[in-house]
Amino acid sequence: MAVIRPRSIVVVATPTAPLLPDLLHALFHTPGLEVTVLTRETTIKVPIPHAHTHAGNGLQNSGNPPTTSWIAHVKTSFAEPELTSLLEGKETLICCLTGIDIHLSPDLIAAAQRAGVKRFLPAEFGLDTGKEEIRSLLPPYQTRFEIQRRLKSSGMRWTAVYSGLMLEEALKENGILGIDVLWASVVVFPHDEKVRVALSSYRDVANAIVDVVVGNGEAHTEVYTAGFLKTLEEVVTAVEKTLDRVVDRYEGTFEGARKEAAERMKLGYFDGGVALMGRVAAWDERVDAWRYLRSESVVERSAGDWEEEVGRVVKGVREGQIKGDGCGC
């Protein structure tokens, strides 16, 4: 009887990447995988399910039952030739680099190419990077676009997962949706009230990534997914249900958001400025961020319990488990 070898997966991540816990949980509960998590040298504990974290080559199997996969953590300086060596024999690379670690992406792509990695999943998991209007508003998306250009010329198969707005980030203080669950208010920008936006929790995105990893046949270069598709008013109503009160509504203007975003960035609150520009990207009809929803078939992963998902995140924000970026106010 032939022995089926596990599929070798590598997750290259910033230790504090918000998506990482849910991604590792989803990978752990997907049998038939051998997962290595690469991070820079850090004292931060990487949330590996039921496994021990070891530096260097001291990797140990945690005795997982057959219904789960094996996960190990390796800390690296990302220097050569070590990086290429760590990527050799890996079938799929999932990139979860965030913040200042994004600058490691070009070297990571080059090392993956040398190591013979078959498929590369860049750190997308948001709006459609292909839209120039979005890139002009949000600098991080221009960086993602440059990474895609490198991937196109690398010869590797690659898949960008576009999951819309991240629910936890969209509802946190200063989030893109403009809903402040601490003060029970919402800033509403001019938009077509019938427009549905794509929202995905970290759990939804993690499951979408796993689907790409274990999927049969050729993967598409672009995968569009969502936890659920809802209008702003529907989301606000779900928030009100959790808070058990009606939220105060304020009118926002795109011109005002642009001006305030520039001021925040000038003061050094880059994330807060980007969040404000994200509201322009999400609601300005000239950007048309949700155009793909009219042509792409998007599976709603949490359609049946989306209100519970919203409620879970609202409670997480109010209890301090999900925190916002400095806004520069």
Short mmCIF file of C-alpha atoms in Angstrom, two decimals:
data_model
loop_
_atom_site.label_atom_id
_atom_site.label_comp_id
_atom_site.label_asym_id
_atom_site.label_seq_id
_atom_site.Cartn_x
_atom_site.Cartn_y
_atom_site.Cartn_z
CA MET A 1 0.00 0.00 0.00
CA ALA A 2 1.46 3.33 -1.06
CA VAL A 3 2.30 5.79 1.69
CA ILE A 4 0.67 9.18 1.18
CA ARG A 5 3.15 11.88 2.08
CA PRO A 6 1.85 15.03 3.77
CA ARG A 7 1.74 18.22 1.74
CA SER A 8 4.51 20.55 2.84
CA ILE A 9 3.29 24.08 3.57
CA VAL A 10 5.24 27.08 4.86
CA VAL A 11 3.66 30.13 6.48
CA VAL A 12 5.95 33.15 6.51
CA ALA A 13 4.52 35.58 9.01
CA THR A 14 4.95 38.59 11.21
CA PRO A 15 4.59 37.12 14.74
CA THR A 16 1.84 39.60 15.60
CA ALA A 17 -0.14 39.22 12.35
CA PRO A 18 -3.83 39.28 13.43
CA LEU A 19 -4.74 36.57 10.92
CA LEU A 20 -2.10 34.13 12.18
CA PRO A 21 -3.99 32.44 15.08
CA ASP A 22 -7.03 31.61 12.95
CA LEU A 23 -4.87 30.54 10.00
CA LEU A 24 -2.80 28.14 12.10
CA HIS A 25 -5.95 26.78 13.73
CA ALA A 26 -7.49 26.10 10.30
CA LEU A 27 -4.30 24.47 9.00
CA PHE A 28 -3.93 22.36 12.15
CA HIS A 29 -7.42 20.94 11.72
CA THR A 30 -6.83 20.11 8.06
CA PRO A 31 -5.32 16.60 7.93
CA GLY A 32 -2.50 15.69 5.59
CA LEU A 33 -0.38 18.82 5.98
CA GLU A 34 3.11 19.41 7.31
CA VAL A 35 3.29 23.10 8.20
CA THR A 36 6.34 25.18 9.03
CA VAL A 37 5.88 28.70 10.39
CA LEU A 38 8.79 31.04 9.65
CA THR A 39 9.12 34.28 11.62
CA ARG A 40 11.94 36.65 12.40
CA GLU A 41 13.75 36.21 15.71
CA THR A 42 11.23 37.15 18.38
CA THR A 43 10.22 36.61 21.98
CA ILE A 44 6.56 36.71 20.97
CA LYS A 45 4.84 33.36 21.33
CA VAL A 46 3.43 32.15 18.04
CA PRO A 47 -0.04 30.60 18.63
CA ILE A 48 0.58 27.08 17.35
CA PRO A 49 -2.32 24.79 18.34
CA HIS A 50 -1.26 21.97 20.70
CA ALA A 51 2.37 22.20 19.60
CA HIS A 52 5.64 23.29 21.13
CA THR A 53 7.60 26.20 19.70
CA HIS A 54 11.28 25.61 19.02
CA ALA A 55 13.97 27.77 17.52
CA GLY A 56 16.42 26.66 14.87
CA ASN A 57 16.39 23.01 13.88
CA GLY A 58 15.03 21.59 17.13
CA LEU A 59 11.63 20.69 15.70
CA GLN A 60 9.46 18.11 17.38
CA ASN A 61 6.20 16.44 16.47
CA SER A 62 3.55 17.23 19.10
CA GLY A 63 1.88 13.83 18.82
CA ASN A 64 -1.15 15.07 16.94
CA PRO A 65 -3.97 12.64 16.19
CA PRO A 66 -4.43 11.64 12.53
CA THR A 67 -7.26 14.15 12.03
CA THR A 68 -4.89 17.06 12.48
CA SER A 69 -1.67 18.26 10.89
CA TRP A 70 1.83 18.82 12.15
CA ILE A 71 2.99 22.41 12.75
CA ALA A 72 6.43 23.66 13.75
CA HIS A 73 7.87 27.13 14.34
CA VAL A 74 11.27 28.21 13.05
CA LYS A 75 12.83 31.59 13.78
CA THR A 76 15.13 32.99 11.11
CA SER A 77 17.03 36.13 10.21
CA PHE A 78 15.71 35.81 6.63
CA ALA A 79 19.33 35.89 5.45
CA GLU A 80 20.73 33.75 2.66
CA PRO A 81 21.48 30.94 2.15
CA GLU A 82 19.41 29.91 5.19
CA LEU A 83 16.13 31.29 3.83
CA THR A 84 16.30 29.35 0.57
CA SER A 85 17.25 26.21 2.49
CA LEU A 86 14.20 26.57 4.76
CA LEU A 87 11.91 26.87 1.74
CA GLU A 88 13.26 23.87 -0.17
CA GLY A 89 10.72 21.09 -0.65
CA LYS A 90 7.77 23.30 0.24
CA GLU A 91 4.72 23.01 -2.01
CA THR A 92 2.92 26.20 -1.01
CA LEU A 93 4.07 29.41 0.68
CA ILE A 94 1.48 31.49 2.53
CA CYS A 95 2.71 35.02 3.18
CA CYS A 96 1.34 36.76 6.27
CA LEU A 97 3.88 39.55 6.55
CA THR A 98 2.51 42.83 7.89
CA GLY A 99 3.83 46.25 8.88
CA ILE A 100 7.56 46.79 8.52
CA ASP A 101 8.09 43.11 7.68
CA ILE A 102 6.55 43.74 4.24
CA HIS A 103 10.00 44.88 3.08
CA LEU A 104 11.09 41.23 3.27
CA SER A 105 8.71 40.29 0.43
CA PRO A 106 11.09 40.75 -2.57
CA ASP A 107 13.79 38.60 -0.95
CA LEU A 108 11.16 36.05 0.04
CA ILE A 109 9.87 35.76 -3.54
CA ALA A 110 13.40 35.35 -4.87
CA ALA A 111 14.21 32.67 -2.29
CA ALA A 112 10.95 30.82 -3.00
CA GLN A 113 11.78 30.84 -6.69
CA ARG A 114 15.26 29.42 -6.05
CA ALA A 115 13.86 26.80 -3.67
CA GLY A 116 11.31 25.55 -6.19
CA VAL A 117 8.16 26.52 -4.26
CA LYS A 118 5.21 25.64 -6.47
CA ARG A 119 2.61 28.16 -5.30
CA PHE A 120 2.83 31.51 -3.51
CA LEU A 121 -0.05 33.20 -1.69
CA PRO A 122 0.83 36.88 -1.17
CA ALA A 123 -0.41 38.85 1.83
CA GLU A 124 -3.53 40.25 0.17
CA PHE A 125 -6.75 39.34 2.03
CA GLY A 126 -8.52 42.64 1.38
CA LEU A 127 -9.83 44.79 -1.46
CA ASP A 128 -8.98 44.20 -5.12
CA THR A 129 -5.37 45.27 -5.60
CA GLY A 130 -5.92 45.34 -9.36
CA LYS A 131 -8.01 48.53 -9.13
CA GLU A 132 -5.85 51.59 -9.74
CA GLU A 133 -8.33 53.81 -7.88
CA ILE A 134 -7.81 51.78 -4.71
CA ARG A 135 -4.03 51.82 -5.05
CA SER A 136 -4.00 55.61 -5.45
CA LEU A 137 -5.90 56.03 -2.17
CA LEU A 138 -4.21 53.35 -0.08
CA PRO A 139 -0.37 53.16 -0.16
CA PRO A 140 -0.27 49.58 1.21
CA TYR A 141 -2.16 48.42 -1.88
CA GLN A 142 0.45 49.95 -4.17
CA THR A 143 3.05 47.91 -2.29
CA ARG A 144 0.92 44.79 -2.79
CA PHE A 145 0.68 45.60 -6.50
CA GLU A 146 4.47 45.75 -6.79
CA ILE A 147 4.69 42.38 -5.05
CA GLN A 148 2.22 40.94 -7.58
CA ARG A 149 4.38 42.25 -10.41
CA ARG A 150 7.35 40.39 -8.97
CA LEU A 151 5.28 37.22 -8.70
CA LYS A 152 4.14 37.50 -12.31
CA SER A 153 7.74 37.55 -13.49
CA SER A 154 8.88 34.81 -11.09
CA GLY A 155 7.41 31.87 -13.00
CA MET A 156 5.73 30.54 -9.84
CA ARG A 157 2.01 29.88 -9.62
CA TRP A 158 0.43 32.40 -7.29
CA THR A 159 -3.01 33.13 -5.93
CA ALA A 160 -4.30 36.39 -4.48
CA VAL A 161 -7.22 35.96 -2.09
CA TYR A 162 -9.50 39.01 -2.14
CA SER A 163 -11.79 38.84 0.89
CA GLY A 164 -13.17 42.38 1.08
CA LEU A 165 -13.09 44.22 4.39
CA MET A 166 -11.71 42.32 7.37
CA LEU A 167 -14.58 42.29 9.86
CA GLU A 168 -12.43 42.66 12.98
CA GLU A 169 -10.52 45.58 11.47
CA ALA A 170 -13.59 47.21 9.93
CA LEU A 171 -15.46 47.32 13.25
CA LYS A 172 -12.61 48.26 15.55
CA GLU A 173 -12.09 51.81 16.75
CA ASN A 174 -11.30 54.02 13.73
CA GLY A 175 -12.21 51.16 11.37
CA ILE A 176 -13.19 51.47 7.73
CA LEU A 177 -16.93 50.97 8.31
CA GLY A 178 -17.02 54.12 10.43
CA ILE A 179 -18.96 52.35 13.18
CA ASP A 180 -17.76 53.21 16.69
CA VAL A 181 -19.11 50.48 18.97
CA LEU A 182 -17.61 52.11 22.07
CA TRP A 183 -19.52 55.36 21.58
CA ALA A 184 -22.44 53.77 19.70
CA SER A 185 -22.15 55.95 16.62
CA VAL A 186 -21.59 55.65 12.88
CA VAL A 187 -20.25 58.08 10.30
CA VAL A 188 -22.15 57.55 7.05
CA PHE A 189 -20.58 58.69 3.80
CA PRO A 190 -22.61 59.38 0.65
CA HIS A 191 -23.20 56.08 -1.14
CA ASP A 192 -25.82 53.94 -2.82
CA GLU A 193 -27.68 52.45 0.14
CA LYS A 194 -28.36 49.27 -1.85
CA VAL A 195 -24.66 48.54 -2.34
CA ARG A 196 -23.52 45.43 -0.50
CA VAL A 197 -19.95 45.21 0.76
CA ALA A 198 -17.89 42.07 1.26
CA LEU A 199 -16.93 41.38 4.87
CA SER A 200 -14.83 38.48 6.15
CA SER A 201 -13.71 37.52 9.64
CA TYR A 202 -10.19 36.24 10.22
CA ARG A 203 -11.76 32.79 10.46
CA ASP A 204 -13.41 33.19 7.04
CA VAL A 205 -10.14 34.26 5.44
CA ALA A 206 -8.23 31.41 7.08
CA ASN A 207 -10.70 28.87 5.68
CA ALA A 208 -10.48 30.46 2.22
CA ILE A 209 -6.69 30.11 2.32
CA VAL A 210 -6.97 26.45 3.32
CA ASP A 211 -9.33 25.87 0.39
CA VAL A 212 -6.66 27.20 -1.97
CA VAL A 213 -3.95 25.09 -0.32
CA VAL A 214 -5.84 21.79 -0.54
CA GLY A 215 -7.85 22.52 -3.68
CA ASN A 216 -7.58 20.16 -6.62
CA GLY A 217 -6.52 21.27 -10.08
CA GLU A 218 -5.16 24.61 -11.20
CA ALA A 219 -5.85 27.44 -8.80
CA HIS A 220 -7.03 30.74 -10.15
CA THR A 221 -4.67 33.69 -9.91
CA GLU A 222 -7.42 35.64 -8.18
CA VAL A 223 -9.93 34.20 -5.72
CA TYR A 224 -12.85 36.33 -4.52
CA THR A 225 -14.39 35.31 -1.22
CA ALA A 226 -16.42 36.77 1.64
CA GLY A 227 -17.88 35.87 4.97
CA PHE A 228 -21.03 37.69 3.97
CA LEU A 229 -22.33 40.44 1.69
CA LYS A 230 -24.42 43.13 3.39
CA THR A 231 -25.33 46.79 3.13
CA LEU A 232 -24.00 49.25 5.69
CA GLU A 233 -27.48 49.64 7.17
CA GLU A 234 -27.78 45.87 7.67
CA VAL A 235 -24.46 45.81 9.52
CA VAL A 236 -25.45 48.82 11.64
CA THR A 237 -28.71 47.09 12.56
CA ALA A 238 -26.78 44.00 13.69
CA VAL A 239 -24.49 46.21 15.78
CA GLU A 240 -27.50 47.91 17.36
CA LYS A 241 -28.94 44.50 18.19
CA THR A 242 -25.76 43.57 20.06
CA LEU A 243 -25.53 46.94 21.84
CA ASP A 244 -29.27 46.93 22.55
CA ARG A 245 -29.50 50.58 21.56
CA VAL A 246 -29.82 52.78 18.48
CA VAL A 247 -26.50 54.25 17.36
CA ASP A 248 -26.07 57.95 16.64
CA ARG A 249 -25.61 58.76 12.95
CA TYR A 250 -23.31 61.44 11.56
CA GLU A 251 -22.70 62.48 7.97
CA GLY A 252 -19.21 62.20 6.56
CA THR A 253 -17.74 63.86 3.48
CA PHE A 254 -15.05 62.46 1.23
CA GLU A 255 -13.26 65.82 1.11
CA GLY A 256 -13.22 66.01 4.90
CA ALA A 257 -11.95 62.44 5.20
CA ARG A 258 -9.09 63.12 2.78
CA LYS A 259 -8.09 66.26 4.66
CA GLU A 260 -8.20 64.60 8.07
CA ALA A 261 -6.29 61.57 6.77
CA ALA A 262 -3.50 63.84 5.54
CA GLU A 263 -3.32 65.53 8.94
CA ARG A 264 -3.17 62.19 10.76
CA MET A 265 -0.34 60.96 8.54
CA LYS A 266 1.50 64.26 9.02
CA LEU A 267 1.35 63.71 12.78
CA GLY A 268 2.73 60.18 12.37
CA TYR A 269 -0.54 58.29 12.72
CA PHE A 270 -0.17 56.46 9.41
CA ASP A 271 -2.56 53.61 10.19
CA GLY A 272 -5.26 56.02 11.30
CA GLY A 273 -4.85 58.01 8.09
CA VAL A 274 -5.03 54.89 5.94
CA ALA A 275 -8.20 53.82 7.77
CA LEU A 276 -9.88 57.10 6.86
CA MET A 277 -8.81 56.78 3.23
CA GLY A 278 -10.17 53.25 3.39
CA ARG A 279 -13.61 54.73 4.03
CA VAL A 280 -13.24 56.78 0.85
CA ALA A 281 -12.21 53.64 -1.04
CA ALA A 282 -15.13 51.64 0.34
CA TRP A 283 -17.91 54.17 -0.23
CA ASP A 284 -16.93 56.58 -3.01
CA GLU A 285 -18.85 55.47 -6.11
CA ARG A 286 -16.06 56.83 -8.31
CA VAL A 287 -13.76 54.18 -6.86
CA ASP A 288 -16.38 51.45 -7.35
CA ALA A 289 -14.57 49.06 -5.01
CA TRP A 290 -17.37 46.50 -5.15
CA ARG A 291 -17.67 46.28 -8.92
CA TYR A 292 -16.39 42.71 -8.91
CA LEU A 293 -19.43 41.60 -6.90
CA ARG A 294 -21.50 42.22 -10.01
CA SER A 295 -19.47 39.81 -12.14
CA GLU A 296 -17.71 37.35 -9.83
CA SER A 297 -19.38 34.42 -8.08
CA VAL A 298 -18.62 35.03 -4.42
CA VAL A 299 -19.42 32.32 -1.88
CA GLU A 300 -20.63 33.70 1.46
CA ARG A 301 -18.91 31.53 4.07
CA SER A 302 -20.77 32.85 7.11
CA ALA A 303 -24.06 33.83 5.49
CA GLY A 304 -26.11 31.77 7.93
CA ASP A 305 -24.66 33.22 11.12
CA TRP A 306 -23.36 36.62 10.02
CA GLU A 307 -25.23 38.49 12.76
CA GLU A 308 -23.58 36.29 15.39
CA GLU A 309 -20.19 37.04 13.80
CA VAL A 310 -20.85 40.78 13.96
CA GLY A 311 -21.97 40.41 17.57
CA ARG A 312 -18.82 38.47 18.47
CA VAL A 313 -16.58 41.17 17.03
CA VAL A 314 -18.56 44.01 18.63
CA LYS A 315 -18.14 42.36 22.03
CA GLY A 316 -14.42 41.82 21.32
CA VAL A 317 -13.94 45.52 20.61
CA ARG A 318 -15.90 46.61 23.67
CA GLU A 319 -13.99 44.22 25.92
CA GLY A 320 -10.62 45.40 24.60
CA GLN A 321 -9.72 42.16 22.83
CA ILE A 322 -9.78 43.92 19.44
CA LYS A 323 -8.07 47.31 19.52
CA GLY A 324 -7.99 50.14 17.00
CA ASP A 325 -5.09 52.08 15.52
CA GLY A 326 -3.96 55.41 16.85
CA CYS A 327 -6.07 57.97 15.05
CA GLY A 328 -4.15 61.16 15.73
CA CYS A 329 -7.23 62.98 17.05
#
